[in-house]
Amino acid sequence: MKKLIGLTIVSVAFAAAIHGQTPGPSGGKAGGVPSALKIGQITVESRGLFDTADAHGAFYRAANALHSPTREPLIRAFLLFREGDAYDATKVAESEKNLRALDFIKSVTITTGPPHDGVVDVRVETEDEWTSDPNLDFGRSGGVGTWNLNLTQKDLLGSGAEVSISAARQPERSENSFELIHPAFLHAYWDADLLLAKRSDGSEVKIGLTQPFYSTSTPFSFDLLYDNDSRNERTYSGGVAISSFHAHNREGRAVFGLSLPGGGAGAQRLFTGFDWLSTDFGLIGGAAAPKSRRYGWAIFGYEYAHEDLTKLNYVDRDEKYEDFDVGRRASVQLGLSPRSAGSDRMMEELTVQFSSGLRLGDRALLVPHVSFSSRFGPRTENQIRSADVKFIWRADSRVLQTLVSRVHVDDGHHLDQDVQFFADGLRGLRAYPAFAFAGDRSAVVNVEDRFFLGRELLHLFAPGAAIFMDAGRAGPSSGPFRFTGLKRDVGVGLRIAIPRAESTLLRFDAARTLDPAPLTHRGFTFSFGTSQAF
């Protein structure tokens, strides 16, 4: 307990120091517009799938006729400002980001006109994706084929709701599911989620209602969840399952957040609530099943968040813009689970997270994230340290290309028996078998140079290509962590983006191993999927 208190004090001091180092508002101006101005007229233009002035033909006219365009009131509901409000450039930028996150909208642009009569007019332009979306996600990585046939109706009756029916084959199970998602349940930004799933090895029922901190000005948040999930799990060594067991997980969570005044350029938030977790295990094959776990966590947390958004296209989703947050974020969460809550002894849990991005000129970003979590009781349990760093560089060259690289490291100590980290064809080592390397530690490095045509063919497809290198390892936690003994591969790939569909990419890769691997020989491995490999 003393160790936990010490770690908590250090973590809080660290978060406070990060907050203290963050510069406050520059004052006077907001996006070049005097801060005393108010919002004038808000004009919303929601465009359909295709602009028939550019896309001629019966196919495009029929697609527009069958498509149900996004309704203007729904777009207005997600704006963080109203006519007559004080002008705030941050809310304008956050509104654009939040609208872009809705998966039935292809692109969003919010612009402001010149000031006049003490107001500034705002224009919101959106372009739709397909709302009726029959979607086939498929892939083959590490010698394992996966697929997911999904029939989705987005923006149902103009409400923003999404209904999805799917059948899937994953590496360890098959699954049929029904899911209803509503991003504006009762109120904009109230995210409701209902999931019913039947698996070859179990089932799941999940009901959730969440309002996140979707803006630095959001006064409160809440997260309500019930989840009943059962499935078979396995542990691996050398690419072979050495034990299998049935896991039945149940969770009930109610966590509330409050934004504190005086956050300066960012936001300070406090969290409290309750999270009840129960996991029962049954042995199927192997030496022994993990010990069942029950916790009733009373949660207390603090977060400092300073958003600094950059939008880039031609990174993961071709011409579609993505939002990258290079601001500072630090959080500390403490959980206390007394015996009366279900655990067989008093337990404490600590989770610390920190991220702070960096702009390297106009075309390059460095986005790191580190975290630490552990349970404390008679001894330390399930201690996990993780780090993830992503580097993005848009080259200034005649050929449109972007270099994307990632380093991801997991380091575990006294892990629960059902927890393992992997380096394999499913997790970044594209030429190696699924579950090839497993242990208490893992490290994966990916470097990929992506080339883009820069335009759509037939207003439907945007082809591209890539060359890449992967390296990684996983193994026991004994000894210092060194990037030695990495397994490596190199390869080339074809990319075909589909900008107006939610599955925005078809990826085909050919990778060659450079080092020995279990259950396979050196040579080329072909993998494919409907998303980037990392």
Coordinates of C-alpha atoms in Angstrom, one line a residue:
M1 CA 0.0 0.0 0.0
K2 CA 2.9 2.4 0.8
K3 CA 4.3 1.7 -2.7
L4 CA 0.9 2.4 -4.3
I5 CA 0.6 5.7 -2.4
G6 CA 4.1 6.7 -3.4
L7 CA 3.4 5.9 -7.1
T8 CA 0.1 7.9 -6.9
I9 CA 1.8 10.9 -5.4
V10 CA 4.5 10.8 -8.1
S11 CA 1.9 10.4 -10.8
V12 CA -0.3 13.3 -9.6
A13 CA 2.8 15.5 -9.3
F14 CA 3.8 14.5 -12.9
A15 CA 0.4 15.4 -14.3
A16 CA 0.4 18.7 -12.4
A17 CA 3.9 19.5 -13.8
I18 CA 2.7 18.8 -17.3
H19 CA -0.2 21.1 -16.7
G20 CA 2.0 23.8 -15.4
Q21 CA 4.3 23.6 -18.4
T22 CA 1.4 24.0 -20.9
P23 CA 1.2 27.6 -22.2
G24 CA -2.0 29.5 -21.6
P25 CA -4.2 31.1 -24.2
S26 CA -2.4 33.7 -26.4
G27 CA -5.3 36.1 -25.9
G28 CA -6.8 38.8 -28.1
K29 CA -7.3 36.8 -31.3
A30 CA -8.9 33.4 -32.1
G31 CA -8.1 32.1 -35.5
G32 CA -7.6 35.7 -36.7
V33 CA -11.1 36.8 -35.6
P34 CA -11.4 39.3 -32.6
S35 CA -12.7 37.4 -29.6
A36 CA -15.4 39.9 -28.9
L37 CA -17.3 38.9 -32.0
K38 CA -20.4 36.7 -31.9
I39 CA -21.6 33.9 -34.2
G40 CA -23.8 35.3 -37.0
Q41 CA -25.7 33.2 -39.5
I42 CA -24.8 29.5 -39.7
T43 CA -25.3 28.0 -43.2
V44 CA -25.2 24.3 -43.6
E45 CA -24.8 22.6 -47.0
S46 CA -25.0 18.8 -46.9
R47 CA -24.0 17.3 -50.3
G48 CA -24.9 13.8 -51.4
L49 CA -22.6 11.1 -52.7
F50 CA -21.7 12.5 -56.1
D51 CA -21.5 15.9 -57.7
T52 CA -23.2 15.2 -61.0
A53 CA -21.5 18.2 -62.6
D54 CA -18.3 16.1 -62.4
A55 CA -19.7 12.6 -62.3
H56 CA -21.8 12.1 -65.3
G57 CA -23.9 9.0 -66.1
A58 CA -26.9 6.9 -65.0
F59 CA -24.9 5.1 -62.3
Y60 CA -24.1 8.3 -60.4
R61 CA -27.6 9.7 -60.8
A62 CA -29.1 6.5 -59.5
A63 CA -26.7 6.4 -56.6
N64 CA -27.7 9.9 -55.5
A65 CA -31.4 9.0 -56.0
L66 CA -31.1 5.9 -53.7
H67 CA -29.0 7.7 -51.1
S68 CA -30.7 9.3 -48.2
P69 CA -28.7 12.6 -47.5
T70 CA -27.8 13.6 -44.0
R71 CA -30.3 16.0 -42.6
E72 CA -29.4 19.6 -41.7
P73 CA -30.8 19.5 -38.1
L74 CA -28.6 16.5 -37.3
I75 CA -25.5 18.4 -38.5
R76 CA -26.5 21.4 -36.5
A77 CA -27.0 19.3 -33.4
F78 CA -23.3 18.3 -33.4
L79 CA -22.1 21.9 -33.7
L80 CA -20.6 23.2 -30.5
F81 CA -21.9 26.8 -31.2
R82 CA -25.2 28.4 -32.0
E83 CA -26.1 31.7 -33.6
G84 CA -25.6 34.5 -31.1
D85 CA -22.9 32.7 -29.1
A86 CA -19.5 34.3 -28.6
Y87 CA -17.1 33.3 -31.4
D88 CA -14.6 30.7 -30.3
A89 CA -12.1 29.3 -32.8
T90 CA -11.5 26.2 -30.7
K91 CA -15.2 25.2 -30.8
V92 CA -15.2 25.7 -34.5
A93 CA -12.2 23.3 -34.9
E94 CA -13.6 20.8 -32.5
S95 CA -17.0 20.8 -34.3
E96 CA -15.3 20.0 -37.5
K97 CA -13.3 17.1 -35.9
N98 CA -16.5 15.7 -34.2
L99 CA -18.5 15.8 -37.5
R100 CA -15.7 14.1 -39.3
A101 CA -15.7 11.3 -36.8
L102 CA -19.3 10.3 -37.8
D103 CA -18.9 7.4 -40.2
F104 CA -21.7 8.4 -42.6
I105 CA -19.9 11.7 -43.4
K106 CA -17.0 11.6 -45.9
S107 CA -15.7 15.1 -45.5
V108 CA -16.4 18.3 -43.5
T109 CA -15.2 21.8 -43.9
I110 CA -16.2 24.7 -41.6
T111 CA -15.2 28.2 -42.7
T112 CA -15.8 31.7 -41.3
G113 CA -16.6 34.8 -43.3
P114 CA -15.2 38.3 -42.8
P115 CA -16.4 40.1 -39.6
H116 CA -19.3 42.5 -40.0
D117 CA -21.6 44.3 -37.7
G118 CA -20.0 42.6 -34.7
V119 CA -20.7 39.1 -35.9
V120 CA -18.9 36.5 -38.1
D121 CA -20.9 34.1 -40.3
V122 CA -20.1 30.4 -40.4
R123 CA -20.5 28.0 -43.3
V124 CA -20.6 24.2 -42.7
E125 CA -20.1 22.0 -45.8
T126 CA -20.4 18.2 -45.6
E127 CA -20.2 15.4 -48.1
D128 CA -21.8 12.0 -47.4
E129 CA -20.6 8.4 -47.6
W130 CA -22.8 5.5 -48.5
T131 CA -25.4 5.1 -45.8
S132 CA -26.6 1.6 -47.1
D133 CA -23.3 -0.3 -46.7
P134 CA -23.0 -4.0 -47.6
N135 CA -19.4 -4.5 -46.5
L136 CA -17.0 -7.4 -46.7
D137 CA -13.9 -7.1 -44.6
F138 CA -11.4 -9.8 -45.2
G139 CA -7.8 -10.6 -44.6
R140 CA -5.1 -13.2 -44.5
S141 CA -2.2 -12.5 -42.2
G142 CA 0.3 -14.9 -40.5
G143 CA -1.2 -17.8 -42.5
V144 CA -4.7 -17.3 -41.0
G145 CA -7.6 -16.1 -43.1
T146 CA -10.3 -13.9 -41.6
W147 CA -13.5 -12.3 -43.0
N148 CA -16.4 -10.3 -41.8
L149 CA -19.6 -9.9 -43.9
N150 CA -21.4 -6.8 -42.5
L151 CA -24.8 -5.3 -43.6
T152 CA -25.0 -1.8 -42.2
Q153 CA -27.6 0.9 -42.5
K154 CA -26.1 4.2 -41.3
D155 CA -27.9 7.4 -40.5
L156 CA -31.1 5.5 -40.1
L157 CA -34.1 7.7 -41.1
G158 CA -31.8 10.7 -40.8
S159 CA -31.3 10.2 -37.0
G160 CA -27.6 9.3 -37.2
A161 CA -28.3 5.8 -35.8
E162 CA -26.6 2.8 -37.3
V163 CA -27.9 -0.8 -37.5
S164 CA -25.5 -3.6 -38.3
I165 CA -25.9 -7.3 -38.9
S166 CA -22.7 -9.3 -39.4
A167 CA -21.2 -12.8 -39.7
A168 CA -17.5 -13.2 -39.1
R169 CA -14.6 -15.7 -39.0
Q170 CA -11.8 -14.6 -36.8
P171 CA -8.5 -16.5 -36.0
E172 CA -10.0 -18.3 -32.9
R173 CA -13.8 -18.2 -33.5
S174 CA -16.7 -17.5 -35.7
E175 CA -19.4 -15.0 -34.7
N176 CA -22.8 -13.7 -35.7
S177 CA -23.9 -10.4 -34.3
F178 CA -26.4 -7.6 -34.2
E179 CA -25.4 -4.1 -33.2
L180 CA -27.3 -0.8 -32.8
I181 CA -25.3 2.4 -32.4
H182 CA -26.7 5.8 -31.9
P183 CA -24.4 8.9 -31.6
A184 CA -27.3 11.2 -30.6
F185 CA -29.5 9.0 -28.3
L186 CA -31.8 11.5 -26.5
H187 CA -29.2 14.2 -27.0
A188 CA -26.2 14.9 -29.4
Y189 CA -23.0 13.2 -28.2
W190 CA -25.0 10.7 -26.0
D191 CA -23.5 7.5 -27.6
A192 CA -25.7 4.4 -27.1
D193 CA -24.5 0.9 -28.0
L194 CA -26.4 -2.4 -28.0
L195 CA -24.5 -5.5 -29.0
L196 CA -25.9 -9.1 -29.2
A197 CA -23.4 -11.7 -30.4
K198 CA -23.5 -15.5 -30.8
R199 CA -20.1 -17.2 -31.1
S200 CA -18.9 -20.7 -31.9
D201 CA -17.5 -20.7 -28.3
G202 CA -19.8 -18.4 -26.4
S203 CA -21.9 -15.3 -26.6
E204 CA -22.0 -11.6 -25.6
V205 CA -24.6 -9.0 -24.5
K206 CA -23.4 -5.5 -24.2
I207 CA -25.4 -2.3 -23.4
G208 CA -23.7 1.0 -23.1
L209 CA -24.5 4.7 -22.8
T210 CA -21.7 7.3 -22.9
Q211 CA -21.1 11.0 -23.1
P212 CA -17.4 11.6 -23.5
F213 CA -15.6 14.9 -23.1
Y214 CA -16.1 15.7 -26.8
S215 CA -14.8 19.3 -26.3
T216 CA -12.5 21.2 -23.9
S217 CA -15.7 23.1 -22.9
T218 CA -17.8 19.9 -22.1
P219 CA -18.8 20.3 -18.4
F220 CA -19.3 16.6 -17.5
S221 CA -19.1 13.1 -18.9
F222 CA -20.6 9.7 -18.0
D223 CA -19.9 6.1 -18.9
L224 CA -22.5 3.4 -18.2
L225 CA -21.9 -0.2 -19.2
Y226 CA -23.2 -3.7 -18.8
D227 CA -21.3 -6.5 -20.5
N228 CA -21.7 -10.2 -20.3
D229 CA -19.1 -12.0 -22.5
S230 CA -18.1 -15.6 -22.8
R231 CA -15.5 -17.2 -25.1
N232 CA -12.7 -19.7 -25.3
E233 CA -9.2 -18.4 -24.8
R234 CA -5.7 -19.9 -25.4
T235 CA -2.1 -19.4 -24.5
Y236 CA 0.6 -20.0 -27.0
S237 CA 4.3 -21.0 -27.3
G238 CA 6.2 -21.3 -30.6
G239 CA 3.0 -20.7 -32.5
V240 CA 1.2 -23.7 -30.9
A241 CA -1.6 -23.5 -28.4
I242 CA -0.4 -25.0 -25.1
S243 CA -3.5 -24.5 -23.0
S244 CA -7.2 -23.6 -23.6
F245 CA -9.9 -22.5 -21.2
H246 CA -13.4 -21.0 -21.2
A247 CA -13.6 -17.4 -19.9
H248 CA -16.8 -15.8 -18.7
N249 CA -16.4 -12.1 -18.2
R250 CA -19.1 -9.8 -16.6
E251 CA -18.7 -6.1 -16.1
G252 CA -21.0 -3.3 -14.7
R253 CA -19.6 0.2 -14.8
A254 CA -20.8 3.7 -13.9
V255 CA -18.2 6.4 -14.1
F256 CA -18.8 10.1 -14.0
G257 CA -16.5 13.0 -14.9
L258 CA -16.5 16.7 -14.0
S259 CA -14.6 19.4 -15.8
L260 CA -12.9 21.9 -13.4
P261 CA -12.6 25.6 -14.1
G262 CA -9.3 27.3 -14.8
G263 CA -7.9 24.7 -17.2
G264 CA -6.1 27.4 -19.2
A265 CA -5.4 26.2 -22.7
G266 CA -6.6 22.7 -21.8
A267 CA -9.1 21.1 -19.4
Q268 CA -8.7 19.6 -16.0
R269 CA -11.2 16.8 -15.1
L270 CA -12.0 14.6 -12.1
F271 CA -13.6 11.2 -12.3
T272 CA -15.3 8.9 -9.8
G273 CA -17.5 5.9 -10.0
F274 CA -17.7 2.1 -9.7
D275 CA -16.5 -0.7 -11.9
W276 CA -17.5 -4.3 -11.0
L277 CA -15.6 -7.0 -12.8
S278 CA -16.0 -10.8 -12.6
T279 CA -14.1 -13.4 -14.7
D280 CA -14.6 -17.2 -14.2
F281 CA -12.4 -19.7 -16.0
G282 CA -13.0 -23.4 -16.9
L283 CA -10.2 -25.7 -18.1
I284 CA -10.6 -27.2 -21.6
G285 CA -7.1 -28.5 -22.2
G286 CA -3.6 -28.0 -20.7
A287 CA -2.1 -27.9 -17.3
A288 CA -4.5 -25.5 -15.4
A289 CA -7.0 -22.7 -15.9
P290 CA -6.4 -19.2 -14.6
K291 CA -7.7 -18.4 -11.2
S292 CA -11.1 -16.7 -11.2
R293 CA -11.1 -13.0 -10.4
R294 CA -13.7 -10.7 -8.8
Y295 CA -13.2 -7.0 -8.1
G296 CA -15.5 -4.1 -7.2
W297 CA -13.4 -1.0 -7.9
A298 CA -14.2 2.3 -6.4
I299 CA -12.6 4.7 -9.0
F300 CA -11.0 8.0 -8.4
G301 CA -9.2 9.8 -11.3
Y302 CA -7.7 13.0 -12.6
E303 CA -7.0 14.0 -16.2
Y304 CA -5.4 17.0 -17.9
A305 CA -6.1 17.3 -21.6
H306 CA -4.8 20.0 -24.0
E307 CA -6.0 19.3 -27.5
D308 CA -3.8 20.5 -30.4
L309 CA -5.4 19.1 -33.6
T310 CA -3.8 18.7 -37.0
K311 CA -5.7 17.3 -39.9
L312 CA -3.8 15.4 -42.7
N313 CA -4.9 13.3 -45.6
Y314 CA -2.9 10.7 -47.6
V315 CA -1.8 9.0 -44.4
D316 CA -4.1 6.0 -43.6
R317 CA -7.2 6.8 -45.6
D318 CA -6.0 8.3 -48.9
E319 CA -7.7 11.6 -49.7
K320 CA -9.9 11.5 -46.6
Y321 CA -8.7 13.8 -43.8
E322 CA -7.8 12.4 -40.4
D323 CA -7.4 14.2 -37.1
F324 CA -4.2 13.9 -35.2
D325 CA -3.9 15.3 -31.6
V326 CA -0.4 16.5 -30.8
G327 CA -1.6 18.1 -27.5
R328 CA -0.6 17.0 -24.0
R329 CA -2.7 14.5 -22.1
A330 CA -2.0 13.1 -18.7
S331 CA -4.2 11.0 -16.5
V332 CA -4.1 9.1 -13.2
Q333 CA -6.7 6.6 -12.0
L334 CA -6.8 4.8 -8.7
G335 CA -9.1 1.9 -7.9
L336 CA -9.9 0.4 -4.5
S337 CA -11.6 -3.0 -4.2
P338 CA -12.4 -4.0 -0.6
R339 CA -13.2 -7.6 0.3
S340 CA -16.8 -6.8 0.6
A341 CA -16.9 -5.9 -3.1
G342 CA -16.1 -9.5 -4.1
S343 CA -12.3 -9.9 -4.0
D344 CA -10.7 -12.3 -1.5
R345 CA -8.5 -9.5 -0.2
M346 CA -8.1 -5.7 -0.3
M347 CA -6.8 -4.7 -3.7
E348 CA -5.6 -1.5 -5.2
E349 CA -5.2 -0.6 -8.9
L350 CA -3.2 2.2 -10.5
T351 CA -3.3 3.3 -14.1
V352 CA -1.2 6.2 -15.4
Q353 CA -1.2 7.4 -19.1
F354 CA 0.7 10.2 -20.8
S355 CA 0.9 11.5 -24.4
S356 CA 2.3 14.6 -26.0
G357 CA 2.7 15.0 -29.7
L358 CA 5.2 17.1 -31.6
R359 CA 5.0 18.9 -35.0
L360 CA 8.2 18.6 -37.0
G361 CA 7.5 21.3 -39.5
D362 CA 4.4 21.5 -41.7
R363 CA 4.5 17.9 -42.9
A364 CA 5.7 15.8 -40.1
L365 CA 4.2 14.6 -36.8
L366 CA 5.5 12.6 -33.9
V367 CA 2.8 11.1 -31.7
P368 CA 3.9 9.1 -28.6
H369 CA 1.8 7.5 -25.9
V370 CA 3.0 5.7 -22.7
S371 CA 1.0 3.9 -20.0
F372 CA 1.5 2.0 -16.8
S373 CA -1.1 -0.2 -14.9
S374 CA -0.8 -2.6 -12.1
R375 CA -2.8 -4.2 -9.3
F376 CA -1.4 -4.2 -5.7
G377 CA -2.3 -6.5 -2.9
P378 CA 0.0 -8.9 -1.0
R379 CA 2.1 -8.6 -4.1
T380 CA 2.2 -6.8 -7.4
E381 CA -0.1 -8.3 -10.0
N382 CA -0.5 -7.9 -13.8
Q383 CA 1.9 -5.0 -14.1
I384 CA 2.0 -3.7 -17.7
R385 CA 4.1 -0.9 -19.1
S386 CA 3.4 0.1 -22.7
A387 CA 4.8 2.6 -25.2
D388 CA 3.6 3.5 -28.7
V389 CA 5.2 6.0 -30.9
K390 CA 4.0 6.9 -34.4
F391 CA 5.9 9.1 -36.9
I392 CA 4.3 10.6 -40.0
W393 CA 6.1 12.5 -42.7
R394 CA 4.4 13.8 -45.8
A395 CA 7.2 14.1 -48.4
D396 CA 7.6 17.2 -50.5
S397 CA 8.2 15.5 -53.8
R398 CA 6.7 15.2 -57.3
V399 CA 5.3 11.7 -56.3
L400 CA 2.7 12.0 -53.6
Q401 CA 4.0 9.8 -50.7
T402 CA 3.9 9.6 -46.9
L403 CA 6.4 7.8 -44.7
V404 CA 4.6 6.2 -41.7
S405 CA 6.4 4.3 -38.9
R406 CA 5.5 2.9 -35.6
V407 CA 7.2 1.4 -32.5
H408 CA 5.0 -0.5 -30.0
V409 CA 6.4 -2.1 -26.8
D410 CA 4.6 -4.0 -24.1
D411 CA 6.4 -5.1 -20.9
G412 CA 4.6 -7.2 -18.4
H413 CA 5.5 -8.6 -14.9
H414 CA 3.5 -11.0 -12.7
L415 CA 0.9 -11.2 -15.5
D416 CA -2.5 -13.0 -15.1
Q417 CA -2.3 -16.4 -16.7
D418 CA -4.6 -15.5 -19.5
V419 CA -2.5 -12.4 -20.6
Q420 CA 0.1 -12.7 -23.3
F421 CA 1.8 -10.3 -25.7
F422 CA 2.5 -11.3 -29.3
A423 CA 4.7 -10.4 -32.3
D424 CA 3.2 -12.2 -35.3
G425 CA 1.4 -11.8 -38.6
L426 CA -1.7 -10.5 -36.9
R427 CA 0.2 -7.8 -35.1
G428 CA 2.6 -6.2 -37.5
L429 CA 5.0 -9.0 -38.6
R430 CA 3.4 -9.6 -41.9
A431 CA 5.5 -12.5 -43.1
Y432 CA 5.3 -14.6 -39.9
P433 CA 2.6 -17.0 -38.7
A434 CA -0.2 -16.1 -36.3
F435 CA 0.8 -16.5 -32.6
A436 CA 4.4 -17.2 -33.8
F437 CA 6.1 -15.3 -30.9
A438 CA 4.5 -14.9 -27.5
G439 CA 5.5 -14.0 -24.0
D440 CA 5.5 -11.4 -21.2
R441 CA 7.2 -8.8 -23.4
S442 CA 6.8 -7.8 -27.0
A443 CA 8.2 -5.1 -29.4
V444 CA 7.1 -4.4 -32.9
V445 CA 8.6 -1.9 -35.3
N446 CA 7.0 -1.0 -38.7
V447 CA 8.2 1.4 -41.4
E448 CA 6.1 1.9 -44.5
D449 CA 6.5 4.3 -47.4
R450 CA 3.0 4.9 -48.9
F451 CA 2.5 6.2 -52.5
F452 CA -0.7 7.7 -53.7
L453 CA -2.1 8.5 -57.1
G454 CA -3.8 11.7 -55.7
R455 CA -7.1 11.3 -57.6
E456 CA -10.1 9.1 -57.9
L457 CA -10.7 6.8 -60.9
L458 CA -14.3 6.9 -62.0
H459 CA -15.0 8.8 -58.8
L460 CA -14.9 5.5 -56.9
F461 CA -11.3 4.2 -56.6
A462 CA -8.0 5.7 -55.6
P463 CA -5.1 3.3 -56.2
G464 CA -1.7 3.4 -54.4
A465 CA 1.3 1.3 -53.4
A466 CA 3.7 0.8 -50.5
I467 CA 7.1 -0.6 -49.6
F468 CA 7.6 -1.7 -46.0
M469 CA 9.8 -3.3 -43.4
D470 CA 8.7 -5.0 -40.1
A471 CA 10.7 -6.2 -37.2
G472 CA 9.6 -7.6 -33.8
R473 CA 10.0 -10.1 -31.0
A474 CA 8.2 -11.5 -28.0
G475 CA 9.4 -13.6 -25.1
P476 CA 9.9 -13.9 -21.4
S477 CA 10.3 -10.9 -19.1
S478 CA 13.6 -12.0 -17.5
G479 CA 16.5 -9.7 -18.0
P480 CA 16.7 -6.2 -19.3
F481 CA 14.6 -5.3 -22.4
R482 CA 16.8 -5.1 -25.5
F483 CA 15.9 -4.7 -29.1
T484 CA 18.0 -7.8 -30.0
G485 CA 17.0 -11.0 -31.7
L486 CA 14.3 -9.2 -33.7
K487 CA 12.6 -11.1 -36.4
R488 CA 12.5 -9.1 -39.7
D489 CA 10.6 -9.0 -43.0
V490 CA 10.4 -6.7 -46.0
G491 CA 7.8 -6.4 -48.7
V492 CA 5.7 -4.4 -51.2
G493 CA 2.0 -3.8 -51.3
L494 CA -0.9 -2.5 -53.4
R495 CA -3.5 -0.1 -51.9
I496 CA -6.9 0.7 -53.4
A497 CA -8.9 3.3 -51.4
I498 CA -12.7 3.6 -51.7
P499 CA -13.3 7.1 -50.3
R500 CA -17.1 7.0 -50.2
A501 CA -17.3 3.7 -48.2
E502 CA -16.6 3.1 -44.6
S503 CA -14.1 0.3 -45.4
T504 CA -11.9 2.8 -47.2
L505 CA -9.0 0.6 -48.2
L506 CA -8.2 -2.7 -49.9
R507 CA -4.7 -3.8 -48.9
F508 CA -2.6 -6.5 -50.6
D509 CA 0.9 -7.2 -49.3
A510 CA 3.7 -9.6 -50.3
A511 CA 6.3 -10.0 -47.5
R512 CA 9.4 -12.1 -47.2
T513 CA 10.9 -13.3 -43.9
L514 CA 14.5 -12.5 -43.2
D515 CA 14.8 -14.7 -40.2
P516 CA 13.7 -18.2 -39.2
A517 CA 10.2 -18.6 -37.7
P518 CA 8.3 -21.5 -36.2
L519 CA 5.9 -23.5 -38.3
T520 CA 7.1 -22.0 -41.6
H521 CA 10.0 -21.7 -44.0
R522 CA 11.6 -18.6 -45.3
G523 CA 9.9 -17.2 -48.3
F524 CA 7.1 -14.9 -49.4
T525 CA 3.8 -14.6 -47.5
F526 CA 0.8 -12.9 -49.1
S527 CA -1.6 -11.1 -46.8
F528 CA -4.5 -8.8 -47.5
G529 CA -7.1 -6.9 -45.6
T530 CA -9.5 -3.9 -45.6
S531 CA -7.4 -1.6 -43.4
Q532 CA -3.8 -0.5 -43.0
A533 CA -1.5 -3.0 -41.2
F534 CA -0.8 -0.4 -38.5

